[in-house]
Amino acid sequence: MAMLPPPAPTAAQHQKAWEANHNVSVMCPDCREVPANLVEEFSSGDMVCGSCGLVLGDRIVDTRSEWRTFSNDDQGGDDPSRVGDAANPFLNGAQLETTISYTPGGAGRELHRAQSKTSHDKTAKGLLAAYKEIGAFCDSINIQKIVSDAAKQLFKVVDDNKAFKGKPQEAIIAGCIFIACRQCNVPRTFREIFALTKVPKKEIGRVFKALEKFFAAQDSKKMEEITKSGGIVDDSQQYRTTSSTKAHDLMIRYCNNLNLSQNCTTIAQELASRAANTGTLAGRSPISSAAACIYMVSYLMKQPKTAKEISGVAGVSDGTIRNAYKHLYNDRAKLIDPKWIENGKGDISLLPSS
Protein backbone atom coordinates (compact mmCIF):
# COMPACT_ATOMS: atom_id res chain seq x y z
CA MET A 1 0.00 0.00 0.00
CA ALA A 2 1.46 3.38 -1.08
CA MET A 3 2.04 5.98 1.60
CA LEU A 4 0.32 9.32 1.02
CA PRO A 5 2.34 12.54 1.58
CA PRO A 6 1.46 14.52 4.68
CA PRO A 7 -1.17 17.21 4.13
CA ALA A 8 0.06 20.76 3.48
CA PRO A 9 -0.09 23.05 6.53
CA THR A 10 -3.14 25.29 6.66
CA ALA A 11 -3.12 29.13 6.89
CA ALA A 12 -3.99 28.93 10.56
CA GLN A 13 -0.93 26.78 11.21
CA HIS A 14 1.29 29.35 9.43
CA GLN A 15 0.21 32.11 11.89
CA LYS A 16 2.65 32.99 14.62
CA ALA A 17 2.00 31.97 18.13
CA TRP A 18 0.58 34.55 20.50
CA GLU A 19 3.08 37.04 21.81
CA ALA A 20 2.67 39.63 24.53
CA ASN A 21 2.47 43.30 23.43
CA HIS A 22 5.21 45.10 25.32
CA ASN A 23 4.50 48.52 23.77
CA VAL A 24 3.98 51.15 26.44
CA SER A 25 0.50 52.71 26.25
CA VAL A 26 -1.27 55.19 28.47
CA MET A 27 -4.71 54.24 29.68
CA CYS A 28 -7.09 55.84 32.12
CA PRO A 29 -7.18 53.57 35.21
CA ASP A 30 -10.81 54.45 35.85
CA CYS A 31 -12.33 54.22 32.34
CA ARG A 32 -9.96 51.60 30.84
CA GLU A 33 -11.08 52.52 27.33
CA VAL A 34 -9.21 51.02 24.36
CA PRO A 35 -8.14 53.12 22.58
CA ALA A 36 -7.87 55.65 25.36
CA ASN A 37 -9.66 59.02 24.95
CA LEU A 38 -6.79 61.32 25.92
CA VAL A 39 -6.66 65.08 25.54
CA GLU A 40 -3.43 67.09 25.69
CA GLU A 41 -3.99 70.52 27.21
CA PHE A 42 -0.93 72.46 26.08
CA SER A 43 -2.00 75.62 27.92
CA SER A 44 -1.65 73.88 31.29
CA GLY A 45 0.78 71.13 30.23
CA ASP A 46 -1.52 68.30 31.35
CA MET A 47 -2.74 65.09 29.73
CA VAL A 48 -6.38 64.54 30.70
CA CYS A 49 -8.85 61.73 30.12
CA GLY A 50 -11.53 63.09 27.82
CA SER A 51 -14.19 60.83 29.32
CA CYS A 52 -13.84 61.32 33.07
CA GLY A 53 -11.43 64.28 33.35
CA LEU A 54 -8.77 62.44 35.34
CA VAL A 55 -5.30 64.04 34.98
CA LEU A 56 -2.94 61.32 33.75
CA GLY A 57 0.23 63.35 33.28
CA ASP A 58 1.66 66.81 33.81
CA ARG A 59 4.45 68.91 32.28
CA ILE A 60 3.57 67.71 28.77
CA VAL A 61 5.90 69.17 26.13
CA ASP A 62 4.16 71.00 23.28
CA THR A 63 5.50 69.39 20.09
CA ARG A 64 3.60 71.67 17.71
CA SER A 65 5.26 74.34 15.57
CA GLU A 66 6.52 77.43 17.39
CA TRP A 67 5.05 80.60 15.89
CA ARG A 68 5.77 83.02 18.68
CA THR A 69 8.13 85.91 18.03
CA PHE A 70 10.12 87.63 20.75
CA SER A 71 11.03 90.73 18.74
CA ASN A 72 8.94 92.97 21.01
CA ASP A 73 10.81 91.83 24.11
CA ASP A 74 13.69 94.18 23.46
CA GLN A 75 16.49 93.26 25.84
CA GLY A 76 19.54 95.19 24.78
CA GLY A 77 18.70 94.72 21.11
CA ASP A 78 18.70 90.92 21.39
CA ASP A 79 16.01 89.14 19.39
CA PRO A 80 15.84 85.42 20.22
CA SER A 81 13.07 84.82 17.67
CA ARG A 82 13.26 81.38 16.09
CA VAL A 83 10.78 81.80 13.25
CA GLY A 84 10.67 85.43 12.11
CA ASP A 85 7.66 87.49 11.10
CA ALA A 86 4.93 86.43 8.71
CA ALA A 87 5.22 87.42 5.06
CA ASN A 88 4.16 90.98 4.34
CA PRO A 89 1.51 90.95 1.57
CA PHE A 90 2.38 94.53 0.65
CA LEU A 91 5.97 93.66 -0.34
CA ASN A 92 7.17 91.83 -3.43
CA GLY A 93 9.40 88.75 -3.49
CA ALA A 94 9.73 85.72 -1.25
CA GLN A 95 11.00 87.81 1.72
CA LEU A 96 13.27 84.96 2.82
CA GLU A 97 16.46 86.99 2.99
CA THR A 98 18.58 87.12 6.15
CA THR A 99 19.42 90.43 7.79
CA ILE A 100 22.51 90.88 9.94
CA SER A 101 21.53 92.92 12.97
CA TYR A 102 23.67 95.62 14.48
CA THR A 103 23.45 97.41 17.80
CA PRO A 104 25.57 100.40 18.81
CA GLY A 105 28.61 99.19 20.70
CA GLY A 106 28.09 95.58 19.66
CA ALA A 107 29.73 93.28 17.16
CA GLY A 108 28.70 92.89 13.55
CA ARG A 109 28.96 96.50 12.47
CA GLU A 110 31.16 95.80 9.44
CA LEU A 111 29.10 92.77 8.44
CA HIS A 112 25.92 94.81 8.69
CA ARG A 113 27.42 97.58 6.55
CA ALA A 114 28.73 95.12 3.94
CA GLN A 115 25.37 93.38 3.66
CA SER A 116 23.57 96.69 3.30
CA LYS A 117 25.79 97.60 0.35
CA THR A 118 25.41 94.26 -1.44
CA SER A 119 21.79 93.26 -0.85
CA HIS A 120 20.12 96.60 -0.32
CA ASP A 121 16.68 96.64 -1.95
CA LYS A 122 15.79 100.27 -2.58
CA THR A 123 12.29 99.41 -3.82
CA ALA A 124 11.36 97.57 -0.63
CA LYS A 125 12.87 100.34 1.48
CA GLY A 126 10.82 102.98 -0.35
CA LEU A 127 7.62 100.96 0.04
CA LEU A 128 8.24 100.39 3.74
CA ALA A 129 8.84 104.11 4.26
CA ALA A 130 5.57 104.94 2.46
CA TYR A 131 3.66 102.29 4.42
CA LYS A 132 5.03 103.67 7.66
CA GLU A 133 3.91 107.16 6.70
CA ILE A 134 0.42 105.95 5.75
CA GLY A 135 0.12 104.04 9.02
CA ALA A 136 1.22 107.08 11.03
CA PHE A 137 -1.30 109.33 9.26
CA CYS A 138 -4.18 106.90 9.81
CA ASP A 139 -3.27 106.30 13.46
CA SER A 140 -3.11 110.03 14.17
CA ILE A 141 -6.82 110.46 13.34
CA ASN A 142 -7.94 107.07 14.71
CA ILE A 143 -8.82 105.49 11.36
CA GLN A 144 -9.39 101.74 11.37
CA LYS A 145 -6.64 99.38 10.21
CA ILE A 146 -8.75 98.25 7.26
CA VAL A 147 -8.55 101.78 5.85
CA SER A 148 -4.80 101.88 6.36
CA ASP A 149 -4.39 98.50 4.62
CA ALA A 150 -6.59 99.64 1.71
CA ALA A 151 -4.49 102.79 1.28
CA LYS A 152 -1.29 100.71 1.33
CA GLN A 153 -2.67 98.36 -1.31
CA LEU A 154 -3.61 101.31 -3.56
CA PHE A 155 -0.14 102.81 -3.15
CA LYS A 156 1.46 99.44 -4.00
CA VAL A 157 -0.51 99.29 -7.28
CA VAL A 158 0.79 102.75 -8.20
CA ASP A 159 4.36 101.83 -7.26
CA ASP A 160 4.33 98.50 -9.12
CA ASN A 161 3.21 100.20 -12.34
CA LYS A 162 5.71 103.06 -11.93
CA ALA A 163 2.91 105.58 -12.43
CA PHE A 164 2.83 109.27 -11.48
CA LYS A 165 6.61 109.64 -11.44
CA GLY A 166 6.34 113.41 -11.63
CA LYS A 167 3.99 113.65 -8.66
CA PRO A 168 5.34 114.04 -5.13
CA GLN A 169 4.94 110.96 -2.97
CA GLU A 170 3.13 112.95 -0.26
CA ALA A 171 0.36 113.86 -2.73
CA ILE A 172 -0.05 110.24 -3.87
CA ILE A 173 -0.23 109.07 -0.24
CA ALA A 174 -2.88 111.71 0.50
CA GLY A 175 -4.91 110.63 -2.54
CA CYS A 176 -4.68 106.95 -1.58
CA ILE A 177 -5.87 107.68 1.97
CA PHE A 178 -8.74 109.80 0.63
CA ILE A 179 -9.89 107.02 -1.73
CA ALA A 180 -9.46 104.30 0.92
CA CYS A 181 -11.64 106.25 3.37
CA ARG A 182 -14.40 106.50 0.79
CA GLN A 183 -14.18 102.82 -0.14
CA CYS A 184 -14.44 101.77 3.52
CA ASN A 185 -17.49 104.03 4.08
CA VAL A 186 -15.67 106.37 6.47
CA PRO A 187 -15.22 109.35 4.12
CA ARG A 188 -13.01 112.29 4.96
CA THR A 189 -13.18 115.70 3.31
CA PHE A 190 -10.38 117.35 1.36
CA ARG A 191 -10.01 119.79 4.23
CA GLU A 192 -9.45 116.97 6.72
CA ILE A 193 -6.89 115.25 4.47
CA PHE A 194 -5.13 118.60 4.03
CA ALA A 195 -4.98 119.09 7.82
CA LEU A 196 -3.57 115.57 8.10
CA THR A 197 -0.96 115.51 5.31
CA LYS A 198 -0.34 119.25 4.73
CA VAL A 199 -0.83 118.65 0.99
CA PRO A 200 -2.85 121.52 -0.60
CA LYS A 201 -6.51 120.76 -1.27
CA LYS A 202 -6.21 121.53 -4.97
CA GLU A 203 -3.30 119.13 -5.31
CA ILE A 204 -5.25 116.41 -3.44
CA GLY A 205 -8.18 116.93 -5.81
CA ARG A 206 -6.00 116.68 -8.91
CA VAL A 207 -4.23 113.55 -7.68
CA PHE A 208 -7.52 112.01 -6.59
CA LYS A 209 -9.04 112.36 -10.06
CA ALA A 210 -5.89 111.01 -11.72
CA LEU A 211 -5.79 108.04 -9.34
CA GLU A 212 -9.45 107.22 -9.97
CA LYS A 213 -8.85 107.08 -13.75
CA PHE A 214 -5.66 105.04 -13.29
CA PHE A 215 -7.23 102.45 -10.97
CA ALA A 216 -10.30 102.12 -13.23
CA ALA A 217 -8.05 101.55 -16.29
CA GLN A 218 -5.96 98.97 -14.43
CA ASP A 219 -9.09 97.16 -13.28
CA SER A 220 -10.56 97.02 -16.80
CA LYS A 221 -7.31 95.52 -18.16
CA LYS A 222 -7.29 92.93 -15.39
CA MET A 223 -10.90 91.97 -16.04
CA GLU A 224 -10.23 91.62 -19.79
CA GLU A 225 -7.33 89.26 -19.12
CA ILE A 226 -9.48 87.14 -16.81
CA THR A 227 -12.28 86.99 -19.40
CA LYS A 228 -9.90 86.01 -22.23
CA SER A 229 -8.39 83.22 -20.14
CA GLY A 230 -11.86 81.82 -19.45
CA GLY A 231 -11.89 82.75 -15.79
CA ILE A 232 -14.79 84.01 -13.73
CA VAL A 233 -14.86 87.69 -12.84
CA ASP A 234 -15.31 88.20 -9.10
CA ASP A 235 -17.19 91.39 -8.26
CA SER A 236 -15.32 91.68 -4.95
CA GLN A 237 -12.02 92.03 -6.83
CA GLN A 238 -13.21 94.88 -9.04
CA TYR A 239 -12.23 98.44 -8.28
CA ARG A 240 -15.18 100.43 -7.01
CA THR A 241 -15.22 104.00 -8.26
CA THR A 242 -15.96 106.24 -5.30
CA SER A 243 -18.87 108.65 -5.21
CA SER A 244 -18.87 112.15 -3.81
CA THR A 245 -19.26 112.54 -0.07
CA LYS A 246 -22.77 113.43 1.08
CA ALA A 247 -23.89 115.13 4.28
CA HIS A 248 -25.59 111.87 5.27
CA ASP A 249 -22.19 110.11 5.33
CA LEU A 250 -20.69 112.57 7.82
CA MET A 251 -23.47 112.47 10.39
CA ILE A 252 -22.37 109.49 12.49
CA ARG A 253 -18.87 110.82 13.11
CA TYR A 254 -19.97 114.40 13.82
CA CYS A 255 -22.80 113.33 16.15
CA ASN A 256 -20.52 110.96 18.07
CA ASN A 257 -18.00 113.74 18.61
CA LEU A 258 -20.81 115.95 19.91
CA ASN A 259 -22.08 113.18 22.27
CA LEU A 260 -25.54 113.16 20.70
CA SER A 261 -27.83 110.17 21.15
CA GLN A 262 -28.36 107.48 18.54
CA ASN A 263 -31.89 108.75 17.97
CA CYS A 264 -30.55 112.22 17.17
CA THR A 265 -28.00 110.75 14.78
CA THR A 266 -30.65 108.79 12.89
CA ILE A 267 -32.96 111.80 12.63
CA ALA A 268 -30.07 114.01 11.46
CA GLN A 269 -29.31 111.50 8.69
CA GLU A 270 -32.97 111.46 7.62
CA LEU A 271 -33.10 115.26 7.68
CA ALA A 272 -29.98 115.49 5.51
CA SER A 273 -31.51 113.08 2.99
CA ARG A 274 -34.76 115.05 2.92
CA ALA A 275 -32.94 118.34 2.47
CA ALA A 276 -30.95 116.86 -0.42
CA ASN A 277 -34.11 115.53 -2.12
CA THR A 278 -36.01 118.80 -1.79
CA GLY A 279 -33.02 120.94 -2.78
CA THR A 280 -33.27 123.07 0.35
CA LEU A 281 -29.48 123.21 0.75
CA ALA A 282 -28.61 123.10 -2.95
CA GLY A 283 -25.16 124.53 -3.62
CA ARG A 284 -24.00 124.04 -0.04
CA SER A 285 -20.99 121.86 0.77
CA PRO A 286 -21.63 118.52 2.50
CA ILE A 287 -19.86 119.79 5.62
CA SER A 288 -22.00 122.89 6.04
CA SER A 289 -25.15 120.91 5.20
CA ALA A 290 -24.34 118.29 7.82
CA ALA A 291 -23.52 120.93 10.43
CA ALA A 292 -26.79 122.80 9.79
CA CYS A 293 -28.84 119.59 10.04
CA ILE A 294 -27.16 118.69 13.34
CA TYR A 295 -27.79 122.22 14.65
CA MET A 296 -31.50 121.91 13.83
CA VAL A 297 -31.96 118.37 15.15
CA SER A 298 -30.12 119.06 18.42
CA TYR A 299 -32.62 121.79 19.34
CA LEU A 300 -35.57 119.82 17.97
CA MET A 301 -34.75 116.75 20.09
CA LYS A 302 -34.00 118.73 23.29
CA GLN A 303 -30.23 118.17 23.15
CA PRO A 304 -29.16 121.66 22.03
CA LYS A 305 -25.68 122.28 20.67
CA THR A 306 -24.49 125.78 19.85
CA ALA A 307 -23.21 126.68 16.41
CA LYS A 308 -19.77 127.25 17.94
CA GLU A 309 -19.66 123.71 19.33
CA ILE A 310 -20.66 122.22 15.99
CA SER A 311 -18.18 124.40 14.11
CA GLY A 312 -15.35 123.00 16.23
CA VAL A 313 -16.26 119.47 15.13
CA ALA A 314 -17.22 120.12 11.50
CA GLY A 315 -14.52 122.65 10.74
CA VAL A 316 -16.79 125.38 9.36
CA SER A 317 -17.56 128.78 10.83
CA ASP A 318 -20.61 129.25 13.00
CA GLY A 319 -21.83 131.97 10.59
CA THR A 320 -21.88 129.44 7.75
CA ILE A 321 -23.88 127.05 9.93
CA ARG A 322 -26.47 129.72 10.78
CA ASN A 323 -26.84 130.79 7.15
CA ALA A 324 -27.50 127.20 6.07
CA TYR A 325 -29.81 126.67 9.03
CA LYS A 326 -32.03 129.59 7.90
CA HIS A 327 -32.94 127.67 4.77
CA LEU A 328 -33.80 124.60 6.84
CA TYR A 329 -35.88 126.69 9.25
CA ASN A 330 -37.89 128.24 6.42
CA ASP A 331 -38.74 124.77 5.06
CA ARG A 332 -39.22 123.15 8.47
CA ALA A 333 -42.84 122.25 7.77
CA LYS A 334 -41.96 119.87 4.92
CA LEU A 335 -38.62 118.69 6.30
CA ILE A 336 -39.63 117.64 9.83
CA ASP A 337 -41.44 114.32 10.08
CA PRO A 338 -44.21 114.35 12.75
CA LYS A 339 -43.02 110.93 13.93
CA TRP A 340 -39.79 112.48 15.16
CA ILE A 341 -41.52 114.64 17.78
CA GLU A 342 -44.53 112.51 18.70
CA ASN A 343 -45.14 111.56 22.35
CA GLY A 344 -43.02 114.46 23.55
CA LYS A 345 -39.78 113.19 22.02
CA GLY A 346 -39.14 116.58 20.47
CA ASP A 347 -40.60 120.06 20.29
CA ILE A 348 -40.63 122.17 17.13
CA SER A 349 -41.17 125.32 19.17
CA LEU A 350 -37.63 124.96 20.61
CA LEU A 351 -36.06 125.67 17.21
CA PRO A 352 -34.21 129.02 17.19
CA SER A 353 -35.34 131.44 14.53
CA SER A 354 -31.79 132.16 13.43
Coordinates of C-alpha atoms in Angstrom, one line a residue, residues 8-344:
A8 CA 0.1 20.8 3.5
P9 CA -0.1 23.0 6.5
T10 CA -3.1 25.3 6.7
A11 CA -3.1 29.1 6.9
A12 CA -4.0 28.9 10.6
Q13 CA -0.9 26.8 11.2
H14 CA 1.3 29.3 9.4
Q15 CA 0.2 32.1 11.9
K16 CA 2.6 33.0 14.6
A17 CA 2.0 32.0 18.1
W18 CA 0.6 34.5 20.5
E19 CA 3.1 37.0 21.8
A20 CA 2.7 39.6 24.5
N21 CA 2.5 43.3 23.4
H22 CA 5.2 45.1 25.3
N23 CA 4.5 48.5 23.8
V24 CA 4.0 51.1 26.4
S25 CA 0.5 52.7 26.2
V26 CA -1.3 55.2 28.5
M27 CA -4.7 54.2 29.7
C28 CA -7.1 55.8 32.1
P29 CA -7.2 53.6 35.2
D30 CA -10.8 54.4 35.9
C31 CA -12.3 54.2 32.3
R32 CA -10.0 51.6 30.8
E33 CA -11.1 52.5 27.3
V34 CA -9.2 51.0 24.4
P35 CA -8.1 53.1 22.6
A36 CA -7.9 55.6 25.4
N37 CA -9.7 59.0 24.9
L38 CA -6.8 61.3 25.9
V39 CA -6.7 65.1 25.5
E40 CA -3.4 67.1 25.7
E41 CA -4.0 70.5 27.2
F42 CA -0.9 72.5 26.1
S43 CA -2.0 75.6 27.9
S44 CA -1.6 73.9 31.3
G45 CA 0.8 71.1 30.2
D46 CA -1.5 68.3 31.4
M47 CA -2.7 65.1 29.7
V48 CA -6.4 64.5 30.7
C49 CA -8.8 61.7 30.1
G50 CA -11.5 63.1 27.8
S51 CA -14.2 60.8 29.3
C52 CA -13.8 61.3 33.1
G53 CA -11.4 64.3 33.4
L54 CA -8.8 62.4 35.3
V55 CA -5.3 64.0 35.0
L56 CA -2.9 61.3 33.8
G57 CA 0.2 63.3 33.3
D58 CA 1.7 66.8 33.8
R59 CA 4.4 68.9 32.3
I60 CA 3.6 67.7 28.8
V61 CA 5.9 69.2 26.1
D62 CA 4.2 71.0 23.3
T63 CA 5.5 69.4 20.1
R64 CA 3.6 71.7 17.7
S65 CA 5.3 74.3 15.6
E66 CA 6.5 77.4 17.4
W67 CA 5.1 80.6 15.9
R68 CA 5.8 83.0 18.7
T69 CA 8.1 85.9 18.0
F70 CA 10.1 87.6 20.8
S71 CA 11.0 90.7 18.7
N72 CA 8.9 93.0 21.0
D73 CA 10.8 91.8 24.1
D74 CA 13.7 94.2 23.5
Q75 CA 16.5 93.3 25.8
G76 CA 19.5 95.2 24.8
G77 CA 18.7 94.7 21.1
D78 CA 18.7 90.9 21.4
D79 CA 16.0 89.1 19.4
P80 CA 15.8 85.4 20.2
S81 CA 13.1 84.8 17.7
R82 CA 13.3 81.4 16.1
V83 CA 10.8 81.8 13.2
G84 CA 10.7 85.4 12.1
D85 CA 7.7 87.5 11.1
A86 CA 4.9 86.4 8.7
A87 CA 5.2 87.4 5.1
N88 CA 4.2 91.0 4.3
P89 CA 1.5 90.9 1.6
F90 CA 2.4 94.5 0.6
L91 CA 6.0 93.7 -0.3
N92 CA 7.2 91.8 -3.4
G93 CA 9.4 88.8 -3.5
A94 CA 9.7 85.7 -1.3
Q95 CA 11.0 87.8 1.7
L96 CA 13.3 85.0 2.8
E97 CA 16.5 87.0 3.0
T98 CA 18.6 87.1 6.2
T99 CA 19.4 90.4 7.8
I100 CA 22.5 90.9 9.9
S101 CA 21.5 92.9 13.0
Y102 CA 23.7 95.6 14.5
T103 CA 23.4 97.4 17.8
P104 CA 25.6 100.4 18.8
G105 CA 28.6 99.2 20.7
G106 CA 28.1 95.6 19.7
A107 CA 29.7 93.3 17.2
G108 CA 28.7 92.9 13.5
R109 CA 29.0 96.5 12.5
E110 CA 31.2 95.8 9.4
L111 CA 29.1 92.8 8.4
H112 CA 25.9 94.8 8.7
R113 CA 27.4 97.6 6.5
A114 CA 28.7 95.1 3.9
Q115 CA 25.4 93.4 3.7
S116 CA 23.6 96.7 3.3
K117 CA 25.8 97.6 0.3
T118 CA 25.4 94.3 -1.4
S119 CA 21.8 93.3 -0.8
H120 CA 20.1 96.6 -0.3
D121 CA 16.7 96.6 -1.9
K122 CA 15.8 100.3 -2.6
T123 CA 12.3 99.4 -3.8
A124 CA 11.4 97.6 -0.6
K125 CA 12.9 100.3 1.5
G126 CA 10.8 103.0 -0.3
L127 CA 7.6 101.0 0.0
L128 CA 8.2 100.4 3.7
A129 CA 8.8 104.1 4.3
A130 CA 5.6 104.9 2.5
Y131 CA 3.7 102.3 4.4
K132 CA 5.0 103.7 7.7
E133 CA 3.9 107.2 6.7
I134 CA 0.4 105.9 5.7
G135 CA 0.1 104.0 9.0
A136 CA 1.2 107.1 11.0
F137 CA -1.3 109.3 9.3
C138 CA -4.2 106.9 9.8
D139 CA -3.3 106.3 13.5
S140 CA -3.1 110.0 14.2
I141 CA -6.8 110.5 13.3
N142 CA -7.9 107.1 14.7
I143 CA -8.8 105.5 11.4
Q144 CA -9.4 101.7 11.4
K145 CA -6.6 99.4 10.2
I146 CA -8.8 98.2 7.3
V147 CA -8.6 101.8 5.8
S148 CA -4.8 101.9 6.4
D149 CA -4.4 98.5 4.6
A150 CA -6.6 99.6 1.7
A151 CA -4.5 102.8 1.3
K152 CA -1.3 100.7 1.3
Q153 CA -2.7 98.4 -1.3
L154 CA -3.6 101.3 -3.6
F155 CA -0.1 102.8 -3.1
K156 CA 1.5 99.4 -4.0
V157 CA -0.5 99.3 -7.3
V158 CA 0.8 102.8 -8.2
D159 CA 4.4 101.8 -7.3
D160 CA 4.3 98.5 -9.1
N161 CA 3.2 100.2 -12.3
K162 CA 5.7 103.1 -11.9
A163 CA 2.9 105.6 -12.4
F164 CA 2.8 109.3 -11.5
K165 CA 6.6 109.6 -11.4
G166 CA 6.3 113.4 -11.6
K167 CA 4.0 113.6 -8.7
P168 CA 5.3 114.0 -5.1
Q169 CA 4.9 111.0 -3.0
E170 CA 3.1 112.9 -0.3
A171 CA 0.4 113.9 -2.7
I172 CA 0.0 110.2 -3.9
I173 CA -0.2 109.1 -0.2
A174 CA -2.9 111.7 0.5
G175 CA -4.9 110.6 -2.5
C176 CA -4.7 106.9 -1.6
I177 CA -5.9 107.7 2.0
F178 CA -8.7 109.8 0.6
I179 CA -9.9 107.0 -1.7
A180 CA -9.5 104.3 0.9
C181 CA -11.6 106.3 3.4
R182 CA -14.4 106.5 0.8
Q183 CA -14.2 102.8 -0.1
C184 CA -14.4 101.8 3.5
N185 CA -17.5 104.0 4.1
V186 CA -15.7 106.4 6.5
P187 CA -15.2 109.3 4.1
R188 CA -13.0 112.3 5.0
T189 CA -13.2 115.7 3.3
F190 CA -10.4 117.4 1.4
R191 CA -10.0 119.8 4.2
E192 CA -9.4 117.0 6.7
I193 CA -6.9 115.3 4.5
F194 CA -5.1 118.6 4.0
A195 CA -5.0 119.1 7.8
L196 CA -3.6 115.6 8.1
T197 CA -1.0 115.5 5.3
K198 CA -0.3 119.2 4.7
V199 CA -0.8 118.6 1.0
P200 CA -2.8 121.5 -0.6
K201 CA -6.5 120.8 -1.3
K202 CA -6.2 121.5 -5.0
E203 CA -3.3 119.1 -5.3
I204 CA -5.2 116.4 -3.4
G205 CA -8.2 116.9 -5.8
R206 CA -6.0 116.7 -8.9
V207 CA -4.2 113.6 -7.7
F208 CA -7.5 112.0 -6.6
K209 CA -9.0 112.4 -10.1
A210 CA -5.9 111.0 -11.7
L211 CA -5.8 108.0 -9.3
E212 CA -9.5 107.2 -10.0
K213 CA -8.9 107.1 -13.8
F214 CA -5.7 105.0 -13.3
F215 CA -7.2 102.4 -11.0
A216 CA -10.3 102.1 -13.2
A217 CA -8.1 101.5 -16.3
Q218 CA -6.0 99.0 -14.4
D219 CA -9.1 97.2 -13.3
S220 CA -10.6 97.0 -16.8
K221 CA -7.3 95.5 -18.2
K222 CA -7.3 92.9 -15.4
M223 CA -10.9 92.0 -16.0
E224 CA -10.2 91.6 -19.8
E225 CA -7.3 89.3 -19.1
I226 CA -9.5 87.1 -16.8
T227 CA -12.3 87.0 -19.4
K228 CA -9.9 86.0 -22.2
S229 CA -8.4 83.2 -20.1
G230 CA -11.9 81.8 -19.4
G231 CA -11.9 82.7 -15.8
I232 CA -14.8 84.0 -13.7
V233 CA -14.9 87.7 -12.8
D234 CA -15.3 88.2 -9.1
D235 CA -17.2 91.4 -8.3
S236 CA -15.3 91.7 -4.9
Q237 CA -12.0 92.0 -6.8
Q238 CA -13.2 94.9 -9.0
Y239 CA -12.2 98.4 -8.3
R240 CA -15.2 100.4 -7.0
T241 CA -15.2 104.0 -8.3
T242 CA -16.0 106.2 -5.3
S243 CA -18.9 108.6 -5.2
S244 CA -18.9 112.1 -3.8
T245 CA -19.3 112.5 -0.1
K246 CA -22.8 113.4 1.1
A247 CA -23.9 115.1 4.3
H248 CA -25.6 111.9 5.3
D249 CA -22.2 110.1 5.3
L250 CA -20.7 112.6 7.8
M251 CA -23.5 112.5 10.4
I252 CA -22.4 109.5 12.5
R253 CA -18.9 110.8 13.1
Y254 CA -20.0 114.4 13.8
C255 CA -22.8 113.3 16.2
N256 CA -20.5 111.0 18.1
N257 CA -18.0 113.7 18.6
L258 CA -20.8 116.0 19.9
N259 CA -22.1 113.2 22.3
L260 CA -25.5 113.2 20.7
S261 CA -27.8 110.2 21.1
Q262 CA -28.4 107.5 18.5
N263 CA -31.9 108.7 18.0
C264 CA -30.5 112.2 17.2
T265 CA -28.0 110.8 14.8
T266 CA -30.7 108.8 12.9
I267 CA -33.0 111.8 12.6
A268 CA -30.1 114.0 11.5
Q269 CA -29.3 111.5 8.7
E270 CA -33.0 111.5 7.6
L271 CA -33.1 115.3 7.7
A272 CA -30.0 115.5 5.5
S273 CA -31.5 113.1 3.0
R274 CA -34.8 115.0 2.9
A275 CA -32.9 118.3 2.5
A276 CA -31.0 116.9 -0.4
N277 CA -34.1 115.5 -2.1
T278 CA -36.0 118.8 -1.8
G279 CA -33.0 120.9 -2.8
T280 CA -33.3 123.1 0.3
L281 CA -29.5 123.2 0.7
A282 CA -28.6 123.1 -3.0
G283 CA -25.2 124.5 -3.6
R284 CA -24.0 124.0 0.0
S285 CA -21.0 121.9 0.8
P286 CA -21.6 118.5 2.5
I287 CA -19.9 119.8 5.6
S288 CA -22.0 122.9 6.0
S289 CA -25.2 120.9 5.2
A290 CA -24.3 118.3 7.8
A291 CA -23.5 120.9 10.4
A292 CA -26.8 122.8 9.8
C293 CA -28.8 119.6 10.0
I294 CA -27.2 118.7 13.3
Y295 CA -27.8 122.2 14.6
M296 CA -31.5 121.9 13.8
V297 CA -32.0 118.4 15.2
S298 CA -30.1 119.1 18.4
Y299 CA -32.6 121.8 19.3
L300 CA -35.6 119.8 18.0
M301 CA -34.7 116.8 20.1
K302 CA -34.0 118.7 23.3
Q303 CA -30.2 118.2 23.1
P304 CA -29.2 121.7 22.0
K305 CA -25.7 122.3 20.7
T306 CA -24.5 125.8 19.8
A307 CA -23.2 126.7 16.4
K308 CA -19.8 127.3 17.9
E309 CA -19.7 123.7 19.3
I310 CA -20.7 122.2 16.0
S311 CA -18.2 124.4 14.1
G312 CA -15.4 123.0 16.2
V313 CA -16.3 119.5 15.1
A314 CA -17.2 120.1 11.5
G315 CA -14.5 122.6 10.7
V316 CA -16.8 125.4 9.4
S317 CA -17.6 128.8 10.8
D318 CA -20.6 129.3 13.0
G319 CA -21.8 132.0 10.6
T320 CA -21.9 129.4 7.7
I321 CA -23.9 127.0 9.9
R322 CA -26.5 129.7 10.8
N323 CA -26.8 130.8 7.2
A324 CA -27.5 127.2 6.1
Y325 CA -29.8 126.7 9.0
K326 CA -32.0 129.6 7.9
H327 CA -32.9 127.7 4.8
L328 CA -33.8 124.6 6.8
Y329 CA -35.9 126.7 9.3
N330 CA -37.9 128.2 6.4
D331 CA -38.7 124.8 5.1
R332 CA -39.2 123.2 8.5
A333 CA -42.8 122.3 7.8
K334 CA -42.0 119.9 4.9
L335 CA -38.6 118.7 6.3
I336 CA -39.6 117.6 9.8
D337 CA -41.4 114.3 10.1
P338 CA -44.2 114.4 12.8
K339 CA -43.0 110.9 13.9
W340 CA -39.8 112.5 15.2
I341 CA -41.5 114.6 17.8
E342 CA -44.5 112.5 18.7
N343 CA -45.1 111.6 22.4
G344 CA -43.0 114.5 23.5

